[in-house]
Tab-separated table of C-alpha atoms in Angstrom:
chain	number	residue	atom	x	y	z
A	1	MET	CA	46.625	82.800	38.239
A	2	SER	CA	48.457	79.652	38.204
A	3	SER	CA	47.531	76.164	38.104
A	4	LEU	CA	50.050	73.815	39.454
A	5	THR	CA	50.342	70.402	37.303
A	6	SER	CA	51.370	67.315	39.614
A	7	THR	CA	52.173	63.586	37.449
A	8	SER	CA	52.571	60.738	39.395
A	9	THR	CA	53.880	57.843	38.218
A	10	THR	CA	53.123	54.309	40.239
A	11	THR	CA	55.104	50.870	39.595
A	12	ARG	CA	53.444	47.949	40.239
A	13	PRO	CA	55.925	45.698	41.942
A	14	THR	CA	57.615	43.325	40.276
A	15	ALA	CA	56.274	39.285	41.588
A	16	PRO	CA	59.568	36.788	42.256
A	17	GLY	CA	60.374	35.770	38.749
A	18	THR	CA	59.166	38.086	36.590
A	19	THR	CA	61.316	40.027	34.535
A	20	GLY	CA	59.708	43.250	34.707
A	21	THR	CA	57.873	43.281	31.485
A	22	GLY	CA	54.680	42.567	32.844
A	23	ARG	CA	54.555	39.664	31.041
A	24	LEU	CA	53.545	36.381	33.671
A	25	PRO	CA	56.112	33.544	33.594
A	26	ARG	CA	55.457	30.597	31.570
A	27	LEU	CA	54.216	27.535	33.257
A	28	PRO	CA	56.654	24.183	32.758
A	29	GLN	CA	55.843	22.076	30.704
A	30	PRO	CA	55.893	18.304	31.043
A	31	LEU	CA	56.924	17.294	27.772
A	32	LYS	CA	59.178	19.215	26.016
A	33	GLY	CA	61.159	18.200	22.222
A	34	MET	CA	60.643	15.014	20.091
A	35	ALA	CA	58.185	13.725	23.841
A	36	TRP	CA	55.555	16.628	22.815
A	37	LEU	CA	55.445	16.876	19.424
A	38	VAL	CA	55.032	12.663	20.139
A	39	TRP	CA	52.076	13.925	22.298
A	40	ARG	CA	50.756	16.441	20.715
A	41	GLN	CA	50.180	14.348	17.476
A	42	HIS	CA	48.495	11.295	19.027
A	43	ARG	CA	47.135	13.178	21.841
A	44	ALA	CA	43.774	12.250	20.514
A	45	ALA	CA	44.295	8.421	20.959
A	46	PHE	CA	46.365	8.320	24.259
A	47	TRP	CA	43.711	10.710	26.083
A	48	THR	CA	40.602	8.101	24.031
A	49	VAL	CA	43.238	5.243	25.682
A	50	LEU	CA	43.371	6.627	29.251
A	51	GLY	CA	39.738	8.402	29.446
A	52	ALA	CA	38.280	4.505	27.685
A	53	SER	CA	40.183	2.703	30.835
A	54	ALA	CA	39.381	5.379	33.569
A	55	LEU	CA	35.760	4.584	32.927
A	56	ALA	CA	36.209	0.887	33.226
A	57	VAL	CA	37.697	1.818	36.592
A	58	ALA	CA	35.362	3.421	37.140
A	59	CYS	CA	32.925	0.837	36.374
A	60	ILE	CA	33.903	-2.630	38.149
A	61	VAL	CA	34.711	0.363	41.407
A	62	PHE	CA	30.575	0.834	40.812
A	63	GLN	CA	29.880	-3.542	40.461
A	64	ARG	CA	32.408	-4.295	42.780
A	65	SER	CA	29.906	-2.336	45.391
A	66	GLN	CA	27.149	-3.416	44.483
A	67	LEU	CA	27.877	-7.104	44.982
A	68	GLN	CA	26.953	-8.588	42.042
A	69	ILE	CA	28.373	-10.571	40.074
A	70	ASP	CA	26.541	-10.536	36.399
A	71	GLY	CA	28.175	-7.830	35.706
A	72	TYR	CA	31.486	-10.135	36.451
A	73	THR	CA	31.451	-11.730	33.480
A	74	HIS	CA	31.084	-9.670	30.687
A	75	ILE	CA	33.546	-6.817	31.807
A	76	SER	CA	35.979	-9.843	32.061
A	77	THR	CA	35.216	-10.647	28.349
A	78	GLY	CA	35.900	-6.851	27.081
A	79	LEU	CA	38.745	-6.653	28.952
A	80	ARG	CA	39.814	-9.446	26.932
A	81	LEU	CA	39.335	-7.082	24.176
A	82	ILE	CA	41.830	-5.177	24.687
A	83	PRO	CA	44.704	-5.897	23.821
A	84	ILE	CA	43.126	-6.652	20.337
A	85	LEU	CA	42.379	-3.388	20.725
A	86	LEU	CA	45.159	-1.732	21.210
A	87	GLY	CA	46.959	-3.053	18.965
A	88	VAL	CA	44.604	-2.569	15.821
A	89	PHE	CA	43.684	0.665	16.925
A	90	LEU	CA	47.108	2.562	18.790
A	91	GLY	CA	49.698	0.344	17.012
A	92	ALA	CA	48.943	-0.553	13.638
A	93	PRO	CA	48.701	3.043	12.382
A	94	LEU	CA	51.699	4.145	14.739
A	95	PHE	CA	53.984	4.427	12.135
A	96	ALA	CA	51.975	3.874	9.169
A	97	GLY	CA	49.843	6.287	9.107
A	98	ASP	CA	53.252	8.662	8.735
A	99	LEU	CA	55.011	6.204	6.343
A	100	GLU	CA	51.866	6.999	4.264
A	101	ASN	CA	51.245	10.587	4.184
A	102	GLY	CA	54.350	11.038	3.774
A	103	THR	CA	55.355	12.803	7.017
A	104	ALA	CA	57.804	10.015	7.593
A	105	LYS	CA	60.247	11.602	5.522
A	106	LEU	CA	59.300	15.199	6.775
A	107	VAL	CA	60.440	13.819	9.813
A	108	VAL	CA	63.925	12.494	8.680
A	109	THR	CA	64.819	15.779	7.145
A	110	GLN	CA	64.777	17.837	10.472
A	111	SER	CA	67.099	17.695	13.035
A	112	VAL	CA	65.959	14.166	15.062
A	113	SER	CA	67.119	11.563	14.303
A	114	ARG	CA	65.199	8.039	13.430
A	115	THR	CA	66.271	6.577	16.072
A	116	ARG	CA	65.299	9.011	18.396
A	117	TRP	CA	61.768	9.203	16.545
A	118	LEU	CA	61.436	5.612	16.891
A	119	THR	CA	62.330	5.727	20.611
A	120	THR	CA	60.172	9.070	21.332
A	121	LYS	CA	57.102	7.370	19.573
A	122	LEU	CA	57.462	3.843	21.781
A	123	ALA	CA	58.375	5.136	24.945
A	124	LEU	CA	55.078	7.454	24.734
A	125	THR	CA	53.105	4.543	23.363
A	126	ALA	CA	54.208	2.265	25.529
A	127	LEU	CA	53.476	4.309	29.151
A	128	VAL	CA	50.132	4.967	27.880
A	129	VAL	CA	49.427	1.001	27.410
A	130	VAL	CA	51.525	0.070	30.011
A	131	VAL	CA	49.582	3.151	33.316
A	132	SER	CA	45.745	2.132	31.579
A	133	THR	CA	45.750	-1.585	31.723
A	134	VAL	CA	48.056	-2.054	35.201
A	135	ALA	CA	44.943	0.495	36.709
A	136	LEU	CA	42.484	-2.538	34.754
A	137	SER	CA	44.806	-5.153	35.998
A	138	VAL	CA	45.221	-4.093	39.940
A	139	ALA	CA	41.181	-3.082	39.716
A	140	PHE	CA	39.444	-6.544	37.980
A	141	GLY	CA	41.650	-7.983	40.579
A	142	TRP	CA	40.069	-6.381	43.646
A	143	TRP	CA	36.879	-7.368	41.765
A	144	TRP	CA	37.776	-11.101	41.915
A	145	GLY	CA	39.121	-10.904	45.410
A	146	LEU	CA	35.201	-11.017	46.289
A	147	TYR	CA	34.377	-14.372	44.074
A	148	LYS	CA	38.513	-15.566	45.335
A	149	SER	CA	36.804	-18.509	47.434
A	150	GLU	CA	34.069	-19.812	45.104
A	151	VAL	CA	34.931	-22.369	42.893
A	152	THR	CA	31.624	-22.273	41.218
A	153	ALA	CA	31.539	-17.804	41.252
A	154	THR	CA	34.602	-17.893	38.866
A	155	GLU	CA	37.632	-20.418	37.776
A	156	TRP	CA	40.786	-19.028	38.422
A	157	ILE	CA	42.458	-20.566	35.362
A	158	SER	CA	39.993	-19.494	32.615
A	159	GLU	CA	41.009	-16.934	30.531
A	160	SER	CA	37.965	-14.147	32.382
A	161	THR	CA	40.425	-14.363	34.935
A	162	PHE	CA	43.620	-15.135	34.718
A	163	ASN	CA	44.581	-12.835	31.268
A	164	ASN	CA	42.835	-10.066	33.422
A	165	THR	CA	44.617	-9.657	36.542
A	166	GLY	CA	48.199	-9.841	37.851
A	167	PRO	CA	51.380	-9.076	34.327
A	168	VAL	CA	49.172	-10.283	31.544
A	169	PRO	CA	47.196	-8.173	30.469
A	170	VAL	CA	49.607	-5.086	30.501
A	171	ALA	CA	52.622	-7.841	28.699
A	172	LEU	CA	49.335	-9.475	26.545
A	173	ALA	CA	48.564	-5.805	26.037
A	174	LEU	CA	52.317	-4.436	24.863
A	175	LEU	CA	53.106	-7.998	22.936
A	176	SER	CA	49.767	-6.922	20.775
A	177	VAL	CA	50.754	-2.717	20.777
A	178	PHE	CA	53.537	-3.592	19.647
A	179	GLY	CA	53.446	-6.598	16.694
A	180	GLY	CA	51.018	-4.035	15.662
A	181	VAL	CA	54.202	-1.552	14.904
A	182	ALA	CA	55.920	-3.499	13.592
A	183	ILE	CA	53.392	-5.032	10.886
A	184	GLY	CA	52.863	-1.020	9.775
A	185	VAL	CA	56.229	0.105	9.648
A	186	VAL	CA	56.911	-3.453	6.857
A	187	LEU	CA	53.457	-3.069	5.415
A	188	ARG	CA	53.447	1.378	4.767
A	189	ARG	CA	49.323	1.331	4.791
A	190	THR	CA	47.314	2.322	7.218
A	191	LEU	CA	44.137	0.305	6.635
A	192	MET	CA	46.140	-2.921	5.441
A	193	ALA	CA	47.776	-3.143	8.706
A	194	MET	CA	45.230	-2.435	10.776
A	195	VAL	CA	43.459	-5.941	9.397
A	196	VAL	CA	47.409	-7.788	9.381
A	197	THR	CA	46.912	-6.571	13.043
A	198	LEU	CA	43.963	-7.673	13.901
A	199	GLY	CA	44.741	-11.547	12.987
A	200	PHE	CA	48.056	-11.490	14.831
A	201	THR	CA	46.792	-10.937	17.376
A	202	VAL	CA	43.970	-12.988	17.880
A	203	VAL	CA	46.203	-16.057	16.696
A	204	VAL	CA	48.276	-14.068	20.016
A	205	GLN	CA	45.241	-14.656	21.860
A	206	LEU	CA	45.232	-17.954	20.776
A	207	VAL	CA	47.886	-19.858	21.109
A	208	TRP	CA	47.917	-18.229	24.306
A	209	SER	CA	44.891	-20.038	25.285
A	210	HIS	CA	46.751	-23.541	23.733
A	211	PHE	CA	49.789	-23.150	25.911
A	212	LEU	CA	48.167	-21.050	28.963
A	213	LEU	CA	47.686	-24.766	30.891
A	214	SER	CA	51.224	-26.039	30.290
A	215	LEU	CA	52.718	-22.703	32.120
A	216	GLY	CA	52.511	-24.114	35.748
A	217	ASN	CA	53.818	-27.806	37.697
A	218	VAL	CA	50.931	-30.111	37.835
A	219	VAL	CA	50.707	-31.543	41.234
A	220	THR	CA	49.272	-35.636	40.828
A	221	SER	CA	47.223	-36.944	43.942
A	222	THR	CA	47.087	-41.473	44.078
A	223	THR	CA	44.395	-43.295	46.087
A	224	SER	CA	43.370	-46.421	46.304
A	225	ARG	CA	41.490	-48.200	44.199
A	226	ASP	CA	37.860	-47.249	46.931
A	227	SER	CA	36.353	-44.500	43.557
A	228	ALA	CA	37.279	-42.268	41.784
A	229	GLU	CA	35.375	-39.684	44.161
A	230	THR	CA	37.396	-40.721	47.035
A	231	ALA	CA	40.201	-39.291	44.795
A	232	VAL	CA	38.794	-36.667	43.581
A	233	GLN	CA	38.249	-35.294	47.419
A	234	THR	CA	41.667	-35.345	47.419
A	235	VAL	CA	42.117	-31.993	45.115
A	236	PRO	CA	42.967	-28.858	46.986
A	237	THR	CA	39.304	-26.608	47.378
A	238	GLY	CA	39.782	-23.833	44.046
A	239	ALA	CA	42.185	-26.741	42.571
A	240	HIS	CA	42.389	-26.872	38.375
A	241	GLN	CA	41.675	-30.948	37.594
A	242	MET	CA	43.199	-31.622	34.595
A	243	ASP	CA	41.778	-33.891	32.340
A	244	GLY	CA	41.338	-37.206	33.455
A	245	SER	CA	41.442	-39.329	31.201
A	246	THR	CA	44.060	-42.002	32.059
A	247	PRO	CA	42.544	-42.451	35.487
A	248	TYR	CA	44.314	-45.992	37.030
A	249	LEU	CA	46.988	-46.757	38.496
A	250	THR	CA	49.254	-49.531	37.855
A	251	GLY	CA	51.495	-51.068	40.347
A	252	ASP	CA	54.365	-50.208	38.264
A	253	GLY	CA	53.350	-47.102	37.860
A	254	LYS	CA	51.511	-46.481	34.111
A	255	LEU	CA	49.175	-45.181	33.726
A	256	LEU	CA	45.394	-46.528	32.358
A	257	GLY	CA	42.575	-44.934	30.617
A	258	TRP	CA	38.939	-45.123	30.904
A	259	GLY	CA	38.899	-47.960	28.191
A	260	THR	CA	40.438	-50.085	29.707
A	261	CYS	CA	38.201	-53.345	31.122
A	262	ALA	CA	34.823	-50.975	29.117
A	263	ASP	CA	33.649	-54.444	28.100
A	264	ALA	CA	33.604	-56.316	30.883
A	265	GLN	CA	29.567	-56.792	30.848
A	266	THR	CA	29.184	-56.998	34.516
A	267	GLU	CA	31.090	-55.453	38.168
A	268	GLN	CA	32.744	-59.049	39.053
A	269	ALA	CA	34.383	-58.985	35.504
A	270	HIS	CA	35.382	-55.624	35.331
A	271	GLU	CA	36.690	-55.840	38.911
A	272	LEU	CA	38.905	-59.075	37.564
A	273	CYS	CA	39.797	-57.699	34.400
A	274	LEU	CA	41.486	-54.398	36.578
A	275	ARG	CA	43.507	-56.554	38.980
A	276	LYS	CA	44.729	-58.180	35.720
A	277	ALA	CA	45.740	-55.184	34.420
A	278	ASP	CA	48.049	-54.652	37.742
A	279	VAL	CA	45.360	-51.492	38.661
A	280	VAL	CA	46.756	-50.230	42.431
A	281	GLY	CA	44.461	-47.279	42.558
A	282	TRP	CA	43.773	-44.468	40.972
A	283	SER	CA	45.232	-40.732	39.304
A	284	VAL	CA	44.042	-37.239	39.587
A	285	ASP	CA	45.985	-34.427	38.046
A	286	TYR	CA	45.745	-30.916	39.042
A	287	LEU	CA	46.877	-27.454	39.134
A	288	PRO	CA	47.222	-25.657	43.346
A	289	ILE	CA	45.501	-21.992	42.695
A	290	SER	CA	48.643	-21.193	44.493
A	291	GLN	CA	49.794	-21.433	41.302
A	292	MET	CA	48.229	-18.709	39.696
A	293	ASN	CA	50.475	-15.856	40.534
A	294	GLY	CA	53.781	-17.667	39.608
A	295	MET	CA	52.162	-18.918	36.434
A	296	GLN	CA	50.985	-15.601	35.432
A	297	TRP	CA	54.476	-13.890	35.623
A	298	PHE	CA	56.214	-16.484	34.153
A	299	GLY	CA	53.539	-16.094	31.367
A	300	ALA	CA	54.301	-12.506	31.248
A	301	SER	CA	58.250	-12.982	31.083
A	302	ILE	CA	57.235	-14.825	27.874
A	303	LEU	CA	55.546	-12.032	26.539
A	304	LEU	CA	57.826	-9.232	27.501
A	305	ALA	CA	60.183	-11.515	26.283
A	306	LEU	CA	58.999	-11.606	22.219
A	307	THR	CA	58.063	-7.598	22.651
A	308	ALA	CA	61.423	-7.089	23.286
A	309	ALA	CA	62.202	-9.397	20.484
A	310	VAL	CA	59.853	-7.059	18.020
A	311	THR	CA	60.982	-4.255	19.634
A	312	VAL	CA	64.309	-5.201	18.850
A	313	PHE	CA	64.111	-5.673	14.759
A	314	LEU	CA	61.795	-2.072	15.165
A	315	PHE	CA	64.768	-0.325	15.233
A	316	PHE	CA	66.641	-2.249	13.580
A	317	TRP	CA	64.177	-2.002	10.666
A	318	GLY	CA	63.270	1.371	11.677
A	319	ARG	CA	67.141	2.700	10.968
A	320	LYS	CA	66.727	2.440	7.312
A	321	ARG	CA	63.580	2.258	5.723
A	322	LEU	CA	61.653	4.577	8.283
A	323	ALA	CA	60.885	7.247	5.981
């Protein structure tokens, strides 16, 4: 008695795009080559920056939805520290760590040029900084829009508002980070570079604050000699009144200070003194809120120009000494 055995072979259909080996096709990677290596090396720092920015944006959205101004001051102060933190913890160690532990020597012995390595690191770092700071700037500007008409709630020229909206936070962060990178490349020691970068970023903030008002075009309002209050009333709503140390206006257009006729004992004597000094009215200098956008872009262009100068220095220095 015989039995017939039959064997059947089933062939699995091959999915489009496969080679027929049974393996799934590889998904395309958004980053390849040097960009992938740089991202992998600094992914912890990059993801920390992006994640912290996302949390800050969520906090701003929540605070705005609650219509509370209590957290406005605290969050604005925290945002002002971001350029300093980015410069110290992201910019300073970017190359200093590689130069200190010898990774830089390993990189330059490969087929990758110093220029390409430098370009890739700076480009990815700048991308992370721009994405995070743009998101924070847009979110905070959206929040500030609720109080824009309330002069007592927040003054537009204050650092809490001016430095956290528009292009200013992006430009400040880039200058701080690239300045930290340059310091790290020169010093070649991570901890020392971080300490020096801390001082550098603080100085940048102080100098920026000192010249902040000079970014705008001061408008002068003059009135008759009725009263100082009348002159102040001519200032538009939301305008920032400048230092009023020279409020008296003479007939020939000169400005005199508060000390003019201060020695007069009586009101009549004071009036007579003002007439002898040819005081014909009051003068008030101010910056209208309509100049805010232009001042921000003008200031940001200066900061970005300084960042470009630092970048040029990095390429000239790095091509020879980045190892």
